[in-house]
Each structure stands twice: as structure tokens, then as C-alpha cells.
Amino acid sequence: MPEAYDVKVLGPLPEAVLTSLRHARIGVAEARTVLSTPRPDADRLASMVSRLSGLGLELSEVRRGPRHTEIEIRGLLGPSLQAALSDIADSMARWRCVLLLRLPARRLTEVLQALTDNGVHLIAIRAVPPILAPAGW
């Protein structure tokens, strides 16, 4: 049986979950910022994408809905970039982080229950080879 598991989840994590993870190692595997804007026409969308790229931001996805368009950017935007983009986005409040939790095997069931009970989206679970598991787990 593996000594540890890596669990990838979509964050951020609720406070109730964080308290149950007191012995887990938590790392950010990747982070993204989602800009939401009223649905622009094709020319305005192209201009927005060009502006974001010009700032050196890496776009990972554009989703066009009936009323809003969401532009997903790799990484978290700091206050300066948020302020610089405030004229094109009506919301930057949605942060998406893929967190990597390394758990001792004996706590896997308990932690998975806490994650699902608190509405955390599970992405993947992988057994860690014994040679890579922290000593004493």
C-alpha cells in the first residue's frame, strides 16, 4: 500500500478544510485569474486579447457566454495589473488555483470526505511511490 497520496483540487480551500489538513503539504500547482467582462463584439475582444498579451500575460482560455465573456489568464494578477485592467473587466474576483495536497495514506479517506463535504472540486488522486513519500508517513 502506498505511504502517501497526491490530491489535486480546485482552490481556494474553505477554512473548514484547511483545519483538517494540518499535516498535509499544500502547494500551488498552477494558478489562474479569470477576468469577466460584458460580452464584447469581435473587434473589442481582439483588442482586449492583444492588450493582455502586450502586458506579457499568458491567456489560457476565452469563454463567451450569452451575456459575459470570461478570459482566463495563467497566474495570479497583483494589485498593479488589476488596476491597469479595471477598464476592461467588471470582475476579477474569481481566482482559480490548482492545489496539490500531499497526504499520508492513513488520512486519505478522512481528507477526501472533508473536501467533498465542503464542495471542493477534486481533479485527480495519485499514489506517491514509497521512495518519494516523506519519512514517517
Short mmCIF file of C-alpha atoms in Angstrom, two decimals:
data_model
loop_
_atom_site.label_atom_id
_atom_site.label_comp_id
_atom_site.label_asym_id
_atom_site.label_seq_id
_atom_site.Cartn_x
_atom_site.Cartn_y
_atom_site.Cartn_z
CA MET A 1 0.00 0.00 0.00
CA PRO A 2 1.31 3.50 -0.83
CA GLU A 3 2.55 5.64 2.05
CA ALA A 4 1.26 8.91 0.62
CA TYR A 5 -1.11 10.36 -1.97
CA ASP A 6 -1.12 13.50 -4.05
CA VAL A 7 -4.58 15.00 -4.42
CA LYS A 8 -5.17 17.82 -6.92
CA VAL A 9 -8.10 20.10 -6.10
CA LEU A 10 -9.51 23.34 -7.42
CA GLY A 11 -9.00 26.05 -4.81
CA PRO A 12 -9.10 28.18 -2.86
CA LEU A 13 -9.88 25.92 0.06
CA PRO A 14 -12.55 26.77 2.65
CA GLU A 15 -11.29 27.40 6.20
CA ALA A 16 -13.04 24.24 7.45
CA VAL A 17 -10.96 22.16 5.03
CA LEU A 18 -7.71 23.89 5.90
CA THR A 19 -8.08 22.91 9.56
CA SER A 20 -8.47 19.25 8.57
CA LEU A 21 -5.26 19.45 6.52
CA ARG A 22 -2.95 20.31 9.39
CA HIS A 23 -0.42 17.57 8.47
CA ALA A 24 -0.70 17.81 4.70
CA ARG A 25 1.79 19.54 2.48
CA ILE A 26 -0.02 22.07 0.30
CA GLY A 27 1.45 23.60 -2.82
CA VAL A 28 0.04 25.58 -5.71
CA ALA A 29 0.42 23.53 -8.88
CA GLU A 30 -0.93 26.32 -11.06
CA ALA A 31 -2.99 29.44 -10.57
CA ARG A 32 -5.26 31.39 -12.87
CA THR A 33 -7.14 34.66 -12.83
CA VAL A 34 -10.49 34.91 -14.58
CA LEU A 35 -11.49 38.31 -15.96
CA SER A 36 -15.20 38.73 -16.57
CA THR A 37 -16.50 41.42 -18.91
CA PRO A 38 -19.81 42.18 -20.62
CA ARG A 39 -19.80 40.31 -23.91
CA PRO A 40 -17.70 42.41 -26.32
CA ASP A 41 -18.01 42.40 -30.09
CA ALA A 42 -15.32 40.56 -32.07
CA ASP A 43 -13.16 43.68 -32.62
CA ARG A 44 -13.21 44.67 -28.94
CA LEU A 45 -12.40 41.09 -27.88
CA ALA A 46 -9.43 41.02 -30.27
CA SER A 47 -8.26 44.35 -28.84
CA MET A 48 -8.57 43.03 -25.26
CA VAL A 49 -6.62 39.86 -26.08
CA SER A 50 -3.92 41.94 -27.80
CA ARG A 51 -3.66 44.26 -24.78
CA LEU A 52 -3.36 41.35 -22.33
CA SER A 53 -0.71 39.68 -24.49
CA GLY A 54 1.13 43.00 -24.76
CA LEU A 55 1.36 43.07 -20.97
CA GLY A 56 3.12 39.70 -21.10
CA LEU A 57 0.15 37.76 -19.73
CA GLU A 58 -0.42 34.21 -20.91
CA LEU A 59 -4.03 33.57 -21.84
CA SER A 60 -5.21 30.00 -21.32
CA GLU A 61 -8.86 30.24 -22.37
CA VAL A 62 -11.61 32.56 -23.58
CA ARG A 63 -15.23 31.58 -22.89
CA ARG A 64 -18.06 33.56 -24.49
CA GLY A 65 -21.43 33.29 -22.83
CA PRO A 66 -24.72 34.94 -23.80
CA ARG A 67 -24.08 37.99 -21.59
CA HIS A 68 -20.46 37.85 -20.41
CA THR A 69 -17.09 36.79 -21.71
CA GLU A 70 -14.50 35.25 -19.40
CA ILE A 71 -10.81 35.47 -20.18
CA GLU A 72 -8.64 33.09 -18.19
CA ILE A 73 -5.03 34.12 -17.59
CA ARG A 74 -2.27 31.88 -16.22
CA GLY A 75 -1.07 33.13 -12.85
CA LEU A 76 -2.46 35.48 -10.26
CA LEU A 77 -2.63 39.19 -11.04
CA GLY A 78 -1.26 41.55 -8.45
CA PRO A 79 -2.87 44.87 -7.50
CA SER A 80 -1.00 46.90 -10.17
CA LEU A 81 -2.17 44.70 -13.05
CA GLN A 82 -5.68 44.54 -11.62
CA ALA A 83 -5.80 48.34 -11.57
CA ALA A 84 -4.38 48.54 -15.12
CA LEU A 85 -7.13 46.22 -16.38
CA SER A 86 -10.06 47.67 -14.41
CA ASP A 87 -11.39 49.44 -17.51
CA ILE A 88 -11.91 46.18 -19.44
CA ALA A 89 -13.08 43.80 -16.71
CA ASP A 90 -16.09 44.21 -14.49
CA SER A 91 -14.90 41.39 -12.25
CA MET A 92 -11.59 39.81 -11.30
CA ALA A 93 -12.87 38.30 -8.10
CA ARG A 94 -12.78 34.71 -9.28
CA TRP A 95 -9.43 33.11 -8.57
CA ARG A 96 -8.78 29.55 -9.61
CA CYS A 97 -5.91 27.63 -8.13
CA VAL A 98 -5.00 24.03 -8.67
CA LEU A 99 -3.60 22.95 -5.33
CA LEU A 100 -1.52 19.86 -4.75
CA LEU A 101 -2.07 18.20 -1.37
CA ARG A 102 0.42 15.53 -0.27
CA LEU A 103 -1.28 13.36 2.34
CA PRO A 104 -0.24 10.42 4.46
CA ALA A 105 -2.11 7.34 3.24
CA ARG A 106 -3.78 6.80 6.63
CA ARG A 107 -5.56 10.18 6.29
CA LEU A 108 -6.74 9.87 2.67
CA THR A 109 -10.34 8.84 3.43
CA GLU A 110 -10.79 11.49 6.14
CA VAL A 111 -9.43 14.29 3.96
CA LEU A 112 -11.40 13.23 0.87
CA GLN A 113 -14.56 13.29 2.98
CA ALA A 114 -13.77 16.80 4.26
CA LEU A 115 -13.06 18.02 0.72
CA THR A 116 -16.28 16.65 -0.76
CA ASP A 117 -18.40 17.71 2.25
CA ASN A 118 -17.20 21.29 1.70
CA GLY A 119 -17.80 21.35 -2.05
CA VAL A 120 -14.15 21.27 -3.12
CA HIS A 121 -13.74 20.04 -6.70
CA LEU A 122 -11.35 17.05 -6.90
CA ILE A 123 -9.27 16.88 -10.07
CA ALA A 124 -7.01 13.86 -9.53
CA ILE A 125 -5.67 11.45 -6.93
CA ARG A 126 -2.32 9.71 -7.38
CA ALA A 127 -0.39 7.30 -5.18
CA VAL A 128 3.12 8.53 -4.37
CA PRO A 129 5.84 5.90 -4.77
CA PRO A 130 7.28 4.95 -1.34
CA ILE A 131 10.68 6.33 -2.25
CA LEU A 132 9.16 9.83 -2.72
CA ALA A 133 6.90 9.80 0.36
CA PRO A 134 8.10 11.83 3.35
CA ALA A 135 9.68 9.72 6.10
CA GLY A 136 7.31 8.63 8.85
CA TRP A 137 4.14 8.73 6.77
#
